[in-house]
């Protein structure tokens, strides 16, 4: 096409053409740099775009169905031929089928299919039915649709879909630990003892939990007394995560010996606060009594053991604990000379005592050191303790008499000699 401009010189015309080309080029660049709100493909005189019409439910729920409606619109002046549609399944969404008026009243289960024609300035509605994996975690997930026309011009559209699961709170790894560290393996308590109740609250569901509370739900008749706050609070606990919980308590000194249950209550909600969690769990604990064996007295028969003579060590053992002691036995270790070094006492109730008698013949004089080893059982298991004992052994009286007589005789001779010399 030829343009003729009158009243202008050639230089003016050239300047006008330059400005015209600049404007056209700017418009082309602007068209390429401008991104529409919905995905678009342009091929010839066709102009395709994809818009999301509906997501139901929104947010999606794990283990339930999901409907996504999209519109593919041709805003161009010519029909779009052989429009190929592909679905990239992204976890946790699984395609079940799709429906559309363009392929009748039936369903389509293919992830990739073709629409023969989309007329100019018209649109096609597609309904995609998915299932959401029951293990889907809360958060934003995506589905991707690809569109390709007959000229192999293609584009893709990712659709963000929010999934909101439900939390499921459980207590795991619960244990009872005495504050003084004793009886660690037994998991039992004695009256008047401080202890820790330790557990872990876990979100075993597929949704995040909000405003989580673990509460010691004790009533006025409970022998358990909280030593600290009886509520553990977490603002959020995401799916699959856990948090350690600890309470310090005191068991009343007058608590009876029997099993008890400590009630715990868990409250929380899902993120949308459409689900409220309120459940209880009980922790069992045994209250037992502990035996304790002490040496009540120690004596010898005769009172002063003699070398080479039979002697008896009489130990009186007493149960000063609150529980029954069973299979009580004692043994002396390190005793020199022959004799009996073992004693079996059997059962000792609270405040009971019994003698442990050891007979032996010491073979030398002087100080002796022996170790007393006591073993017994109670409701908490086996126990043992040891005590170092010392005693003296003297010479026998028969060996002392000749010595004394000899000394007296020597003294008499000395006195007689001195008299003869006139010195006395």
XYZ file of C-alpha atoms in Angstrom:
424
model
C 0.000 0.000 0.000
C 1.326 3.369 -0.998
C 0.681 6.535 0.959
C 0.901 10.016 -0.609
C 1.353 13.009 1.587
C 0.891 16.552 0.115
C 2.266 19.775 1.473
C 5.095 17.979 3.204
C 8.649 17.586 2.088
C 10.314 14.186 1.916
C 12.087 14.636 5.199
C 8.809 15.256 6.964
C 7.313 12.110 5.392
C 10.271 9.996 6.525
C 9.909 11.324 10.027
C 6.211 10.406 9.995
C 6.956 6.863 8.812
C 9.538 6.441 11.543
C 7.070 7.493 14.219
C 4.451 5.129 12.817
C 6.806 2.149 12.873
C 7.847 2.980 16.438
C 4.243 3.045 17.610
C 3.481 -0.283 15.904
C 6.573 -1.910 17.438
C 5.678 -0.593 20.902
C 2.200 -2.071 20.596
C 3.624 -5.468 19.613
C 6.062 -5.486 22.535
C 3.287 -4.447 24.911
C 1.128 -7.317 23.677
C 3.907 -9.818 24.410
C 4.722 -8.433 27.836
C 1.137 -8.164 29.059
C -0.067 -11.352 30.861
C -3.860 -11.893 31.051
C -5.585 -13.112 34.242
C -6.289 -16.511 32.693
C -4.057 -18.754 30.613
C -4.209 -18.001 26.871
C -3.077 -19.581 23.612
C -3.232 -17.743 20.267
C -2.970 -19.640 16.983
C -3.881 -17.886 13.787
C -7.268 -16.312 14.321
C -8.137 -18.544 17.291
C -7.667 -17.250 20.774
C -8.008 -19.829 23.603
C -8.118 -19.145 27.294
C -8.805 -21.261 30.398
C -10.736 -20.069 33.408
C -11.587 -21.894 36.641
C -15.337 -21.737 37.203
C -15.725 -23.816 40.381
C -13.833 -25.848 42.991
C -16.070 -27.905 45.289
C -15.534 -28.378 48.162
C -13.125 -25.583 48.854
C -10.992 -26.379 50.712
C -10.809 -30.004 49.619
C -10.982 -32.763 52.211
C -8.723 -35.842 52.430
C -10.563 -39.038 51.550
C -13.398 -37.174 49.820
C -14.301 -36.271 46.217
C -13.372 -33.027 44.504
C -15.081 -31.289 41.570
C -13.232 -28.794 39.394
C -15.095 -26.974 36.613
C -13.071 -25.174 33.946
C -14.077 -23.220 30.872
C -12.031 -23.320 27.681
C -13.012 -20.246 25.695
C -12.173 -19.353 22.107
C -12.379 -15.578 21.829
C -10.895 -15.556 18.313
C -12.635 -15.128 14.973
C -12.088 -18.693 13.738
C -12.860 -22.128 15.196
C -10.154 -23.881 17.192
C -9.630 -27.333 15.688
C -8.531 -30.499 17.461
C -7.922 -28.959 20.864
C -5.972 -31.462 22.960
C -6.400 -31.367 26.735
C -4.077 -33.099 29.175
C -4.232 -33.491 32.931
C -1.038 -33.849 34.919
C -2.102 -35.678 38.046
C -0.264 -34.279 41.005
C -0.422 -35.948 44.390
C -2.763 -36.080 46.276
C -5.397 -35.784 43.519
C -6.547 -38.819 41.502
C -8.715 -38.399 38.380
C -11.952 -40.383 38.445
C -13.714 -39.090 35.301
C -14.770 -35.942 33.481
C -18.031 -34.827 31.856
C -18.836 -32.237 29.208
C -21.600 -31.348 26.802
C -19.170 -31.686 23.880
C -18.953 -35.465 24.292
C -22.529 -36.200 25.206
C -24.012 -37.518 28.394
C -21.262 -40.090 29.015
C -18.074 -39.781 30.971
C -14.433 -39.689 30.061
C -11.804 -41.423 32.171
C -8.790 -40.501 30.056
C -6.238 -38.034 31.300
C -5.495 -36.928 27.730
C -8.320 -36.367 25.255
C -9.311 -34.195 22.310
C -12.138 -31.797 21.518
C -12.652 -31.652 17.774
C -13.734 -28.063 17.610
C -14.393 -25.027 19.731
C -16.318 -22.466 17.697
C -15.236 -18.875 17.501
C -16.357 -16.661 20.362
C -17.706 -19.592 22.365
C -16.612 -21.757 25.282
C -16.684 -25.376 26.410
C -17.329 -26.336 30.021
C -15.469 -29.361 31.406
C -16.240 -30.966 34.774
C -13.414 -32.972 36.323
C -14.104 -35.326 39.213
C -11.160 -36.284 41.435
C -10.681 -38.169 44.652
C -8.371 -36.745 47.297
C -5.956 -39.170 48.915
C -6.904 -39.979 52.510
C -3.320 -39.266 53.527
C -3.254 -35.784 52.001
C -1.679 -33.207 54.299
C -3.147 -29.802 54.880
C -1.769 -27.106 52.615
C -1.938 -25.782 49.062
C -1.520 -28.406 46.319
C -1.715 -27.982 42.551
C -3.264 -29.597 39.478
C -1.900 -28.862 36.020
C -3.916 -28.682 32.763
C -2.210 -28.523 29.359
C -3.948 -27.180 26.224
C -2.662 -27.749 22.674
C -4.279 -26.841 19.379
C -3.841 -28.254 15.853
C -0.819 -26.037 15.215
C 1.011 -27.558 18.205
C 0.881 -24.271 20.042
C 0.461 -25.130 23.710
C 0.339 -23.742 27.191
C -0.341 -25.060 30.693
C -2.352 -23.848 33.635
C -1.660 -24.800 37.225
C -4.638 -24.560 39.543
C -3.856 -24.162 43.260
C -6.191 -26.170 45.490
C -6.225 -25.851 49.227
C -6.561 -29.112 51.148
C -7.636 -29.034 54.746
C -7.561 -32.273 56.710
C -8.661 -32.978 60.230
C -6.278 -33.379 63.158
C -6.258 -36.512 65.293
C -4.510 -36.070 68.636
C -3.201 -39.023 70.649
C -0.895 -39.475 73.631
C 2.036 -41.849 73.155
C 5.034 -42.988 75.206
C 3.460 -42.142 78.562
C 5.533 -43.000 81.641
C 5.637 -42.325 85.391
C 9.036 -41.296 86.777
C 9.758 -40.668 90.482
C 11.372 -37.255 90.988
C 14.216 -38.767 93.029
C 15.095 -41.231 90.268
C 14.338 -44.345 92.336
C 12.146 -47.198 91.128
C 12.778 -46.099 87.560
C 12.198 -49.534 86.075
C 9.120 -50.410 88.133
C 6.889 -47.472 87.173
C 5.333 -47.650 90.658
C 5.077 -44.999 93.366
C 5.130 -44.900 97.155
C 2.918 -42.609 99.256
C 4.383 -39.148 99.856
C 6.560 -39.297 96.736
C 6.964 -36.572 94.090
C 6.893 -37.811 90.508
C 6.695 -36.764 86.864
C 4.033 -37.805 84.392
C 5.699 -37.594 80.991
C 3.970 -38.170 77.672
C 4.001 -37.039 74.037
C 1.026 -35.505 72.250
C 1.063 -36.465 68.570
C -1.065 -35.200 65.702
C -1.736 -38.463 63.876
C -4.289 -36.852 61.533
C -3.866 -35.155 58.162
C -4.842 -31.674 59.292
C -3.183 -29.110 61.513
C -4.446 -28.697 65.060
C -5.073 -25.337 66.671
C -5.158 -24.304 70.362
C -4.046 -27.689 71.682
C -4.457 -28.251 75.420
C -3.433 -31.285 77.473
C -5.071 -30.995 80.895
C -4.591 -32.915 84.142
C -8.266 -33.513 84.802
C -7.982 -34.220 88.532
C -10.897 -33.897 90.936
C -10.902 -33.058 94.633
C -10.843 -36.697 95.748
C -7.707 -37.589 93.812
C -4.584 -38.322 95.907
C -2.479 -36.731 93.142
C -1.565 -33.080 93.771
C -0.152 -30.965 90.888
C 3.107 -29.237 91.808
C 3.027 -27.015 88.689
C 0.492 -25.804 86.132
C -1.916 -28.593 85.232
C -2.422 -27.349 81.619
C 0.007 -27.757 78.723
C -0.818 -25.429 75.786
C 0.290 -25.339 72.138
C -0.959 -22.725 69.697
C -0.441 -25.039 66.700
C 0.498 -28.663 66.101
C 0.926 -29.540 62.446
C -0.079 -32.907 60.977
C 2.448 -35.646 61.720
C 4.315 -33.649 64.361
C 4.520 -34.216 68.112
C 5.450 -32.398 71.301
C 6.697 -33.635 74.672
C 4.530 -32.961 77.740
C 5.550 -33.155 81.401
C 3.624 -32.653 84.664
C 5.086 -32.744 88.171
C 2.828 -34.162 90.894
C 2.894 -35.224 94.533
C 1.319 -38.452 95.768
C -0.380 -37.897 99.141
C 1.341 -39.518 102.112
C -1.887 -41.238 103.213
C -2.582 -42.783 99.831
C -3.698 -46.387 100.023
C -1.783 -49.175 98.317
C -3.722 -49.950 95.131
C -3.792 -49.098 91.400
C -4.867 -45.566 90.453
C -5.720 -43.782 87.194
C -4.635 -40.278 86.278
C -7.136 -38.677 83.842
C -5.866 -36.459 81.027
C -8.079 -34.423 78.707
C -7.096 -33.216 75.207
C -8.873 -30.311 73.515
C -8.139 -28.670 70.153
C -9.747 -27.654 66.862
C -8.893 -27.744 63.183
C -7.577 -24.597 61.540
C -11.014 -23.485 60.356
C -12.454 -24.197 63.841
C -15.201 -26.253 62.203
C -14.084 -29.367 64.125
C -13.688 -29.456 67.898
C -11.661 -32.179 69.622
C -12.446 -33.094 73.233
C -11.281 -36.498 74.372
C -10.035 -38.151 77.558
C -7.310 -40.672 78.256
C -6.359 -42.325 81.552
C -2.855 -43.215 82.703
C -2.581 -46.134 85.128
C -0.131 -46.122 88.044
C 0.478 -48.558 90.916
C 0.965 -47.318 94.465
C 3.061 -49.760 96.490
C 4.947 -49.832 99.775
C 8.680 -50.282 100.031
C 10.432 -52.421 102.612
C 13.653 -51.234 104.275
C 15.957 -53.406 106.358
C 18.160 -51.900 109.076
C 20.487 -53.352 111.717
C 18.628 -52.923 114.998
C 21.357 -54.338 117.289
C 24.624 -56.285 117.361
C 26.058 -58.370 120.195
C 28.434 -61.299 120.803
C 28.212 -64.419 122.919
C 30.529 -64.431 124.826
C 30.576 -60.670 125.059
C 34.292 -60.604 124.226
C 35.238 -63.233 121.596
C 38.365 -65.241 122.464
C 40.918 -66.710 120.133
C 40.342 -70.376 119.458
C 37.006 -70.374 121.273
C 33.543 -70.704 119.701
C 31.663 -67.383 119.529
C 28.331 -66.176 118.191
C 27.591 -62.885 116.466
C 23.901 -62.038 116.900
C 22.542 -59.427 114.501
C 18.946 -58.287 114.865
C 17.540 -57.059 111.522
C 14.433 -54.841 111.484
C 12.019 -53.827 108.691
C 11.572 -50.058 109.136
C 9.799 -49.591 105.777
C 6.100 -49.564 104.959
C 6.061 -52.700 102.814
C 6.657 -56.367 103.469
C 10.175 -57.763 103.057
C 10.386 -61.296 101.663
C 13.186 -63.859 101.361
C 15.374 -61.940 103.807
C 18.842 -63.451 104.146
C 22.198 -62.320 105.497
C 25.798 -63.380 104.940
C 29.163 -62.499 106.487
C 32.091 -62.037 104.124
C 35.754 -61.789 105.139
C 35.396 -63.698 108.420
C 38.599 -65.555 109.320
C 38.297 -68.929 111.016
C 35.711 -71.657 110.632
C 32.022 -71.308 111.325
C 28.580 -70.551 109.907
C 28.405 -67.356 107.834
C 24.874 -67.580 106.348
C 21.477 -66.866 107.931
C 17.958 -67.014 106.448
C 15.271 -64.882 108.095
C 12.394 -65.320 105.629
C 9.541 -62.771 105.796
C 9.543 -59.515 107.769
C 6.388 -57.415 108.020
C 6.462 -53.694 108.731
C 8.177 -53.026 112.117
C 9.085 -56.717 112.522
C 12.603 -57.844 113.490
C 14.430 -61.160 113.623
C 17.918 -62.370 114.625
C 20.623 -63.466 112.242
C 23.055 -65.669 114.167
C 26.569 -66.482 112.947
C 28.842 -68.891 114.828
C 32.592 -68.942 114.305
C 35.943 -69.724 115.922
C 38.409 -66.835 115.574
C 41.968 -67.981 114.928
C 43.820 -64.809 115.905
C 43.541 -61.931 118.290
C 43.159 -58.262 117.556
C 40.698 -56.243 115.502
C 38.663 -58.057 112.881
C 36.704 -56.514 109.977
C 33.887 -58.316 108.182
C 31.213 -57.285 105.675
C 27.555 -57.989 106.324
C 25.557 -58.500 103.092
C 21.726 -58.423 103.382
C 19.391 -59.357 100.502
C 15.571 -59.204 100.341
C 12.599 -58.615 98.034
C 9.586 -56.297 98.201
C 6.899 -55.038 95.799
C 9.526 -53.090 93.878
C 11.831 -56.050 93.276
C 15.121 -57.265 94.699
C 17.313 -55.206 97.031
C 20.643 -55.615 98.771
C 22.835 -53.575 101.047
C 26.131 -54.093 102.851
C 27.641 -52.884 106.113
C 31.224 -53.116 107.392
C 31.459 -54.437 110.974
C 34.519 -54.456 113.295
C 35.135 -56.356 116.560
C 38.069 -57.425 118.772
C 39.259 -60.904 119.651
C 41.255 -61.429 122.866
C 43.467 -64.232 124.158
C 41.768 -67.069 126.006
C 41.608 -66.867 129.823
C 43.526 -70.198 130.199
C 46.508 -68.729 128.394
C 46.481 -65.645 130.597
C 46.634 -67.496 133.998
C 50.049 -69.160 133.554
C 51.455 -65.861 132.386
C 50.144 -64.081 135.451
C 51.419 -66.800 137.798
C 54.820 -66.671 136.170
C 54.948 -62.944 136.575
C 53.989 -63.215 140.277
C 56.692 -65.862 140.845
C 59.354 -63.696 139.214
C 58.276 -60.767 141.344
C 58.515 -62.860 144.548
C 62.056 -63.977 143.716
C 63.095 -60.399 143.112
C 61.669 -59.258 146.453
C 63.416 -62.117 148.318
C 66.745 -61.253 146.719
C 66.467 -57.618 147.684
C 65.727 -58.521 151.287
C 68.813 -60.658 151.508
C 70.917 -57.795 150.294
C 69.336 -55.571 152.904
C 67.887 -53.252 150.372
C 64.358 -53.771 151.562
